[in-house]
Amino acid sequence: MNSLLIPSGAVSASTREKQGESMKISATAPGEQPTILTLSKVGKSFGPLRVLKGIDLEVQRSEVVCLIGPSGSGKSTLLRSMAFLEEYDEGEIRIEGQLLGWQNTDKGRRRAPQSQINQVRRNIGMVFQQFNLWPHMTAIGNVCEALRRVRRLSADEANKRGMAMLEKVGLAHKANAYPAQLSGGQQQRVAIARALAMEPHIMLFDEPTSALDPELVGEVLQVMKTLAKEGMTMVVVTHEMGFAAQVADSVIFLDQGEVVARGTPQQIFHNAEQPRLQQFLQNYLDRNAFWQDSKPPTPNL
Amino acid sequence: MKSYPMQLDSCFGTKVFSKTLKSLSLAVALALLPLAAHADQLADVKKAGELVVGTEMQFAPFDFLEAGKQQGLNAELFAELGKELGVKIKFLDLPWPSVLPGLEAKKFDVVAGPIIVTKARKERYHFVSPIAEATVALIAGAKDDSIKKPEDISGKTVGAGKGSAQLEELKTFAATLPEKVTIREYVDNNQAYADLAAKRIVAVANSLPNISYVAAQKANLYKVVQPPFGKKSYFAYLGRKDADADSLIAALDTAVTKMHDDGRLAALQKKWLGAEMDVPKGDFDPTW
Amino acid sequence: MIFDPKIVTDHLGDIGSGFLVTLGTWSSGVVLGIALGMLIAVAQVFGNNFVRAPLRVFIELIRSTPFLVQLFLVYYGGPAFGLSLDPIPAGILGLGVYGSVYFAEIFRLGFESVARGQLEAADCLGISRLQCIWRIQVPQMLVIILPALINMITVLCKETAVLSIITIPELTMVLTGIGSETFAFVETLLMLCIGYLILVELCSRLGMLLESRVGRFMSRQPR
Amino acid sequence: MFDWPLLQQNAPLLLDALWVTLQVSIAALAIGFVIGIVVGSLRLSPVPLLRRLGGAYIFVFRGIPLLVQLLFIYYFLPRIGLPNVSPTMAAIIGLSLAAGAYIAEIMRGGFLAIPGGQLEAAGLLGLSTSQMLLRIRVPQAVRLTLPALVNEMILLIKASSLVSVVGLADLTRTAQNLAASDYMFIQDYLMLAGFYCLINVPLAYCGSLLERRLKEQTA
């Protein structure tokens, strides 16, 4: 539990920014748009309930954005909309300029053909709260499946790349294990490897550590941190405020389907102005404060 | 699904299997024990005031339903027999393959049917005097000109009732023909007639009274192929062949002979079978 | 009356061929039923309402009427509608169609039992619907539905006894035939019991073997 | 090809026969349910011998075709000195014994779906085994398995089409008899199918309704 609390300015996002600065610049190839993901006025209703109320958001290449907020705030729905797992019904989501999920016709807009959705989605990798590994395939089988069936790589090639991805998340030695034989943390790392294998330009994480036992959270966050350092563009829905504080370039606080606050971790966690955000952070602190009288343990990240 | 899985029974191992076999063979062993009780069946029937008759209601013109009521020769003939014996008659309708086992299991006193008297059957059951001729003939499609005499079925497909004497007769006849006859066995004759109408088979073998009735009812569909190919044979009612049954069969025999003599039998034959029939009185030797 | 083994030995050829006919119609009916059932289930789970509604009606009609009645209508009623089949093809068709609606229900529940998230993951990776059904859903649901599947297959085994009404010389037909020919009702009935128990037992054994094979990934122990 | 006057004449006869079919099916379901609970709990008993016993019961009554079971009960049990029962009784006994085997498997699934903690709690409160079975396990298992039991009823009604071999004039036998005398095979069999649907389609609808409700409650 090394990253639970919000450190008072110790390891800040700015430190990391400096570390990653050179990589980020190199990651943006000349001529590419710096903005990779654009949301404008995105809205979504489930029946009478309006869960997203016109969200605007831009994510730059190599940026790490964390979405925080109380449960039911719409943060997961927003993230799932970015992969078109939810059909948002207002506004637009564009990935590298391409409209996601819909096409505009004379008679208004209608769902784009699946091939077109897949075309836009190629650039997205998604990691789920429940891992969603396919239990009847081994770790390497999970990673290679889409490489073989979608990218049409040969068995050898797929295997080679799959092993490299497992290596990256530190699980090359578990390549032939079935999901049931892996811990939750290991399963989530395989799921990350599976998404990475398709070389996405942007990775979406939907509460990737919420389903894990506390002692397994660290290994997954570690992998995500490494990814961030390497310049991967990431949007993360999380309850791990420590992770958000250390890794995020910007933090967005959602409540009741609206963006209530956005800013650097410093601005959000230390200079919160909005009462709703203050309340949220206070609740979080109360829940996690086991050091009431003594000094908080020092994070060693 | 999850809450009520149709589980595979993992415990059905060989042990249970062999145990089951053991208990089954025990049941068989018990079944083989001779039944001790000796009684006089006629006295029993008279005491009960009721003669229970097993039959099949799909055997026109002997037994069939019309508007839900039993009709045919059997109903009227047994009504007379009941008068002679001074008992009421109760009919029990069963699919034909169940009728003889039912008689052996004492589910009823006699079998109506009637069924053809054969040597093998005479050894097993106690027959009452015959009541009609049963010589086997063919029924074919009314418009089928390729079947004009029995021998025309050579090389074709023909049907008959499963487990019937008529089927045996057909098999014997088919063996004498130059080309192989394919024989389909039907659980009841009516399905054979249906298949004949559907032209899957070219003819059905059954006793003359039965097919004459069918052809008369549905002249646009069926015709009787003359002459009958079978040897002369007779229909009769039957009972169990054990000591206690003797008295009942003897009483029925007397009653049938009486009806024979006073012309009641002939009248019934004329009414239901179209013509009077010359049948042997009392015991006789079947041709096969 | 005595259990006469001669009844069995005298008719060994007939009994054997009856056994084989039962086995043959049964297995063909099962294969046809599973194939049809899979098609129906896929159409039900993934199709639109124009496909689903008539399928629903078909399933209800087949499930609501005895196999005996269906078989009779197909075989004896078929020629009136221009469908004149020989007994064995008609029997296999009838058995397959009857089984298919039950198999379809089993498959439908199987499809529903695979967690939605796994399909979302496949969707995000660009795996097509057909690939998803074949590579991800079918192998997993097989494990879950196997007991129900085996159960239904054994039910079909017993339904083959009804095929005698369309003159197929299967085990029940042969043995009851021998019974009425020789009056050896006890022997033939016992043979029937044993014959079907052997077939059903064979089927459950095969099922257990399969279960231990396809279900390996569910185990927590590494191989 | 349809003969309406004949249809009007036959319909009331089939309706009467439907009643016979329903009577034996309902009686068999009730008796089979009791057998099912007993055998189903035997299958889950901690005593290996009892488990075996339950297993053997299911093996025999599920493995042998109903037709053969009915013949056995009607024709051979009397030979070994067991009472010579009427056709109706033979049909009910045969159907119940077979239904019992299927319901036992359904109930076993239902029993297994009840969380073990509940029984531990009941045990700590001092409930006896039989009290636990009747007051806690059966009511919950029935609720969980109600859709499957409705389904079993449909199967039973269909299976009862075989009871004519013991001399009972059920729906199927009556239709066959009618067809044998009026030669309108297709019409009579279509009517027969229609009468089965009359009962079974609403039953199936109830079943799926119950299934949906159960899914909502447990979800």
PDB file of N, CA and C in Angstrom, chain B residues 62-105:
ATOM      1  N   PHE B  62     -64.110 -55.760 -36.709  1.00  0.00           N
ATOM      2  CA  PHE B  62     -64.358 -56.469 -35.454  1.00  0.00           C
ATOM      3  C   PHE B  62     -64.505 -55.504 -34.293  1.00  0.00           C
ATOM      4  N   ASP B  63     -63.578 -54.553 -34.225  1.00  0.00           N
ATOM      5  CA  ASP B  63     -63.606 -53.576 -33.140  1.00  0.00           C
ATOM      6  C   ASP B  63     -63.145 -52.246 -33.681  1.00  0.00           C
ATOM      7  N   PHE B  64     -63.972 -51.252 -33.551  1.00  0.00           N
ATOM      8  CA  PHE B  64     -63.557 -49.893 -33.921  1.00  0.00           C
ATOM      9  C   PHE B  64     -64.494 -48.906 -33.248  1.00  0.00           C
ATOM     10  N   LEU B  65     -64.046 -47.651 -33.257  1.00  0.00           N
ATOM     11  CA  LEU B  65     -64.845 -46.630 -32.596  1.00  0.00           C
ATOM     12  C   LEU B  65     -65.592 -45.836 -33.652  1.00  0.00           C
ATOM     13  N   GLU B  66     -66.839 -45.521 -33.326  1.00  0.00           N
ATOM     14  CA  GLU B  66     -67.539 -44.591 -34.187  1.00  0.00           C
ATOM     15  C   GLU B  66     -68.167 -43.559 -33.275  1.00  0.00           C
ATOM     16  N   ALA B  67     -67.778 -42.300 -33.499  1.00  0.00           N
ATOM     17  CA  ALA B  67     -68.218 -41.213 -32.615  1.00  0.00           C
ATOM     18  C   ALA B  67     -67.947 -41.588 -31.157  1.00  0.00           C
ATOM     19  N   GLY B  68     -66.797 -42.210 -30.940  1.00  0.00           N
ATOM     20  CA  GLY B  68     -66.389 -42.512 -29.575  1.00  0.00           C
ATOM     21  C   GLY B  68     -67.022 -43.757 -28.984  1.00  0.00           C
ATOM     22  N   LYS B  69     -67.915 -44.422 -29.735  1.00  0.00           N
ATOM     23  CA  LYS B  69     -68.567 -45.629 -29.212  1.00  0.00           C
ATOM     24  C   LYS B  69     -68.001 -46.855 -29.907  1.00  0.00           C
ATOM     25  N   GLN B  70     -67.832 -47.929 -29.102  1.00  0.00           N
ATOM     26  CA  GLN B  70     -67.329 -49.160 -29.682  1.00  0.00           C
ATOM     27  C   GLN B  70     -68.359 -49.755 -30.641  1.00  0.00           C
ATOM     28  N   GLN B  71     -67.896 -50.134 -31.806  1.00  0.00           N
ATOM     29  CA  GLN B  71     -68.761 -50.721 -32.818  1.00  0.00           C
ATOM     30  C   GLN B  71     -68.120 -52.001 -33.318  1.00  0.00           C
ATOM     31  N   GLY B  72     -68.903 -52.830 -34.016  1.00  0.00           N
ATOM     32  CA  GLY B  72     -68.325 -53.969 -34.694  1.00  0.00           C
ATOM     33  C   GLY B  72     -68.843 -55.309 -34.217  1.00  0.00           C
ATOM     34  N   LEU B  73     -68.309 -56.333 -34.836  1.00  0.00           N
ATOM     35  CA  LEU B  73     -68.740 -57.694 -34.576  1.00  0.00           C
ATOM     36  C   LEU B  73     -68.501 -58.088 -33.118  1.00  0.00           C
ATOM     37  N   ASN B  74     -67.324 -57.762 -32.580  1.00  0.00           N
ATOM     38  CA  ASN B  74     -66.986 -58.193 -31.224  1.00  0.00           C
ATOM     39  C   ASN B  74     -67.997 -57.713 -30.202  1.00  0.00           C
ATOM     40  N   ALA B  75     -68.344 -56.431 -30.273  1.00  0.00           N
ATOM     41  CA  ALA B  75     -69.245 -55.857 -29.273  1.00  0.00           C
ATOM     42  C   ALA B  75     -70.566 -56.634 -29.266  1.00  0.00           C
ATOM     43  N   GLU B  76     -71.101 -56.888 -30.469  1.00  0.00           N
ATOM     44  CA  GLU B  76     -72.404 -57.545 -30.525  1.00  0.00           C
ATOM     45  C   GLU B  76     -72.314 -59.026 -30.194  1.00  0.00           C
ATOM     46  N   LEU B  77     -71.238 -59.675 -30.641  1.00  0.00           N
ATOM     47  CA  LEU B  77     -71.085 -61.093 -30.355  1.00  0.00           C
ATOM     48  C   LEU B  77     -70.871 -61.325 -28.852  1.00  0.00           C
ATOM     49  N   PHE B  78     -70.040 -60.495 -28.255  1.00  0.00           N
ATOM     50  CA  PHE B  78     -69.800 -60.666 -26.819  1.00  0.00           C
ATOM     51  C   PHE B  78     -71.030 -60.316 -25.997  1.00  0.00           C
ATOM     52  N   ALA B  79     -71.860 -59.405 -26.528  1.00  0.00           N
ATOM     53  CA  ALA B  79     -73.095 -59.093 -25.819  1.00  0.00           C
ATOM     54  C   ALA B  79     -73.941 -60.357 -25.715  1.00  0.00           C
ATOM     55  N   GLU B  80     -73.980 -61.117 -26.816  1.00  0.00           N
ATOM     56  CA  GLU B  80     -74.722 -62.392 -26.809  1.00  0.00           C
ATOM     57  C   GLU B  80     -74.067 -63.380 -25.856  1.00  0.00           C
ATOM     58  N   LEU B  81     -72.736 -63.485 -25.920  1.00  0.00           N
ATOM     59  CA  LEU B  81     -72.027 -64.412 -25.034  1.00  0.00           C
ATOM     60  C   LEU B  81     -72.282 -64.056 -23.577  1.00  0.00           C
ATOM     61  N   GLY B  82     -72.311 -62.763 -23.300  1.00  0.00           N
ATOM     62  CA  GLY B  82     -72.581 -62.292 -21.938  1.00  0.00           C
ATOM     63  C   GLY B  82     -73.946 -62.771 -21.471  1.00  0.00           C
ATOM     64  N   LYS B  83     -74.919 -62.677 -22.378  1.00  0.00           N
ATOM     65  CA  LYS B  83     -76.274 -63.141 -22.029  1.00  0.00           C
ATOM     66  C   LYS B  83     -76.252 -64.627 -21.682  1.00  0.00           C
ATOM     67  N   GLU B  84     -75.522 -65.392 -22.520  1.00  0.00           N
ATOM     68  CA  GLU B  84     -75.444 -66.840 -22.288  1.00  0.00           C
ATOM     69  C   GLU B  84     -74.835 -67.142 -20.928  1.00  0.00           C
ATOM     70  N   LEU B  85     -73.789 -66.407 -20.578  1.00  0.00           N
ATOM     71  CA  LEU B  85     -73.082 -66.677 -19.319  1.00  0.00           C
ATOM     72  C   LEU B  85     -73.729 -65.965 -18.132  1.00  0.00           C
ATOM     73  N   GLY B  86     -74.573 -65.017 -18.414  1.00  0.00           N
ATOM     74  CA  GLY B  86     -75.199 -64.257 -17.351  1.00  0.00           C
ATOM     75  C   GLY B  86     -74.264 -63.256 -16.687  1.00  0.00           C
ATOM     76  N   VAL B  87     -73.369 -62.682 -17.476  1.00  0.00           N
ATOM     77  CA  VAL B  87     -72.453 -61.669 -16.916  1.00  0.00           C
ATOM     78  C   VAL B  87     -72.405 -60.451 -17.838  1.00  0.00           C
ATOM     79  N   LYS B  88     -71.917 -59.355 -17.267  1.00  0.00           N
ATOM     80  CA  LYS B  88     -71.715 -58.159 -18.093  1.00  0.00           C
ATOM     81  C   LYS B  88     -70.357 -58.274 -18.788  1.00  0.00           C
ATOM     82  N   ILE B  89     -70.201 -57.524 -19.876  1.00  0.00           N
ATOM     83  CA  ILE B  89     -68.930 -57.556 -20.613  1.00  0.00           C
ATOM     84  C   ILE B  89     -68.232 -56.206 -20.450  1.00  0.00           C
ATOM     85  N   LYS B  90     -66.940 -56.278 -20.119  1.00  0.00           N
ATOM     86  CA  LYS B  90     -66.179 -55.026 -20.048  1.00  0.00           C
ATOM     87  C   LYS B  90     -64.989 -55.143 -21.002  1.00  0.00           C
ATOM     88  N   PHE B  91     -64.909 -54.214 -21.949  1.00  0.00           N
ATOM     89  CA  PHE B  91     -63.802 -54.247 -22.914  1.00  0.00           C
ATOM     90  C   PHE B  91     -62.651 -53.359 -22.450  1.00  0.00           C
ATOM     91  N   LEU B  92     -61.438 -53.815 -22.717  1.00  0.00           N
ATOM     92  CA  LEU B  92     -60.240 -53.038 -22.391  1.00  0.00           C
ATOM     93  C   LEU B  92     -59.438 -52.890 -23.689  1.00  0.00           C
ATOM     94  N   ASP B  93     -59.179 -51.654 -24.064  1.00  0.00           N
ATOM     95  CA  ASP B  93     -58.532 -51.378 -25.348  1.00  0.00           C
ATOM     96  C   ASP B  93     -57.022 -51.214 -25.174  1.00  0.00           C
ATOM     97  N   LEU B  94     -56.240 -51.986 -25.911  1.00  0.00           N
ATOM     98  CA  LEU B  94     -54.770 -51.915 -25.823  1.00  0.00           C
ATOM     99  C   LEU B  94     -54.164 -51.977 -27.209  1.00  0.00           C
ATOM    100  N   PRO B  95     -52.961 -51.405 -27.366  1.00  0.00           N
ATOM    101  CA  PRO B  95     -52.251 -51.597 -28.628  1.00  0.00           C
ATOM    102  C   PRO B  95     -51.974 -53.092 -28.803  1.00  0.00           C
ATOM    103  N   TRP B  96     -52.040 -53.571 -30.024  1.00  0.00           N
ATOM    104  CA  TRP B  96     -51.983 -55.012 -30.234  1.00  0.00           C
ATOM    105  C   TRP B  96     -50.794 -55.709 -29.561  1.00  0.00           C
ATOM    106  N   PRO B  97     -49.554 -55.164 -29.654  1.00  0.00           N
ATOM    107  CA  PRO B  97     -48.429 -55.888 -29.036  1.00  0.00           C
ATOM    108  C   PRO B  97     -48.584 -56.080 -27.529  1.00  0.00           C
ATOM    109  N   SER B  98     -49.461 -55.312 -26.885  1.00  0.00           N
ATOM    110  CA  SER B  98     -49.651 -55.463 -25.440  1.00  0.00           C
ATOM    111  C   SER B  98     -50.717 -56.477 -25.081  1.00  0.00           C
ATOM    112  N   VAL B  99     -51.487 -56.930 -26.064  1.00  0.00           N
ATOM    113  CA  VAL B  99     -52.687 -57.695 -25.728  1.00  0.00           C
ATOM    114  C   VAL B  99     -52.342 -59.083 -25.174  1.00  0.00           C
ATOM    115  N   LEU B 100     -51.504 -59.843 -25.888  1.00  0.00           N
ATOM    116  CA  LEU B 100     -51.187 -61.190 -25.404  1.00  0.00           C
ATOM    117  C   LEU B 100     -50.413 -61.175 -24.082  1.00  0.00           C
ATOM    118  N   PRO B 101     -49.391 -60.302 -23.939  1.00  0.00           N
ATOM    119  CA  PRO B 101     -48.737 -60.242 -22.616  1.00  0.00           C
ATOM    120  C   PRO B 101     -49.728 -59.896 -21.508  1.00  0.00           C
ATOM    121  N   GLY B 102     -50.702 -59.050 -21.818  1.00  0.00           N
ATOM    122  CA  GLY B 102     -51.705 -58.665 -20.832  1.00  0.00           C
ATOM    123  C   GLY B 102     -52.548 -59.850 -20.398  1.00  0.00           C
ATOM    124  N   LEU B 103     -52.878 -60.695 -21.354  1.00  0.00           N
ATOM    125  CA  LEU B 103     -53.642 -61.897 -21.026  1.00  0.00           C
ATOM    126  C   LEU B 103     -52.841 -62.789 -20.081  1.00  0.00           C
ATOM    127  N   GLU B 104     -51.551 -62.951 -20.412  1.00  0.00           N
ATOM    128  CA  GLU B 104     -50.701 -63.811 -19.570  1.00  0.00           C
ATOM    129  C   GLU B 104     -50.527 -63.234 -18.178  1.00  0.00           C
ATOM    130  N   ALA B 105     -50.548 -61.898 -18.076  1.00  0.00           N
ATOM    131  CA  ALA B 105     -50.404 -61.267 -16.764  1.00  0.00           C
ATOM    132  C   ALA B 105     -51.753 -61.166 -16.056  1.00  0.00           C
TER     133      ALA B 105
END
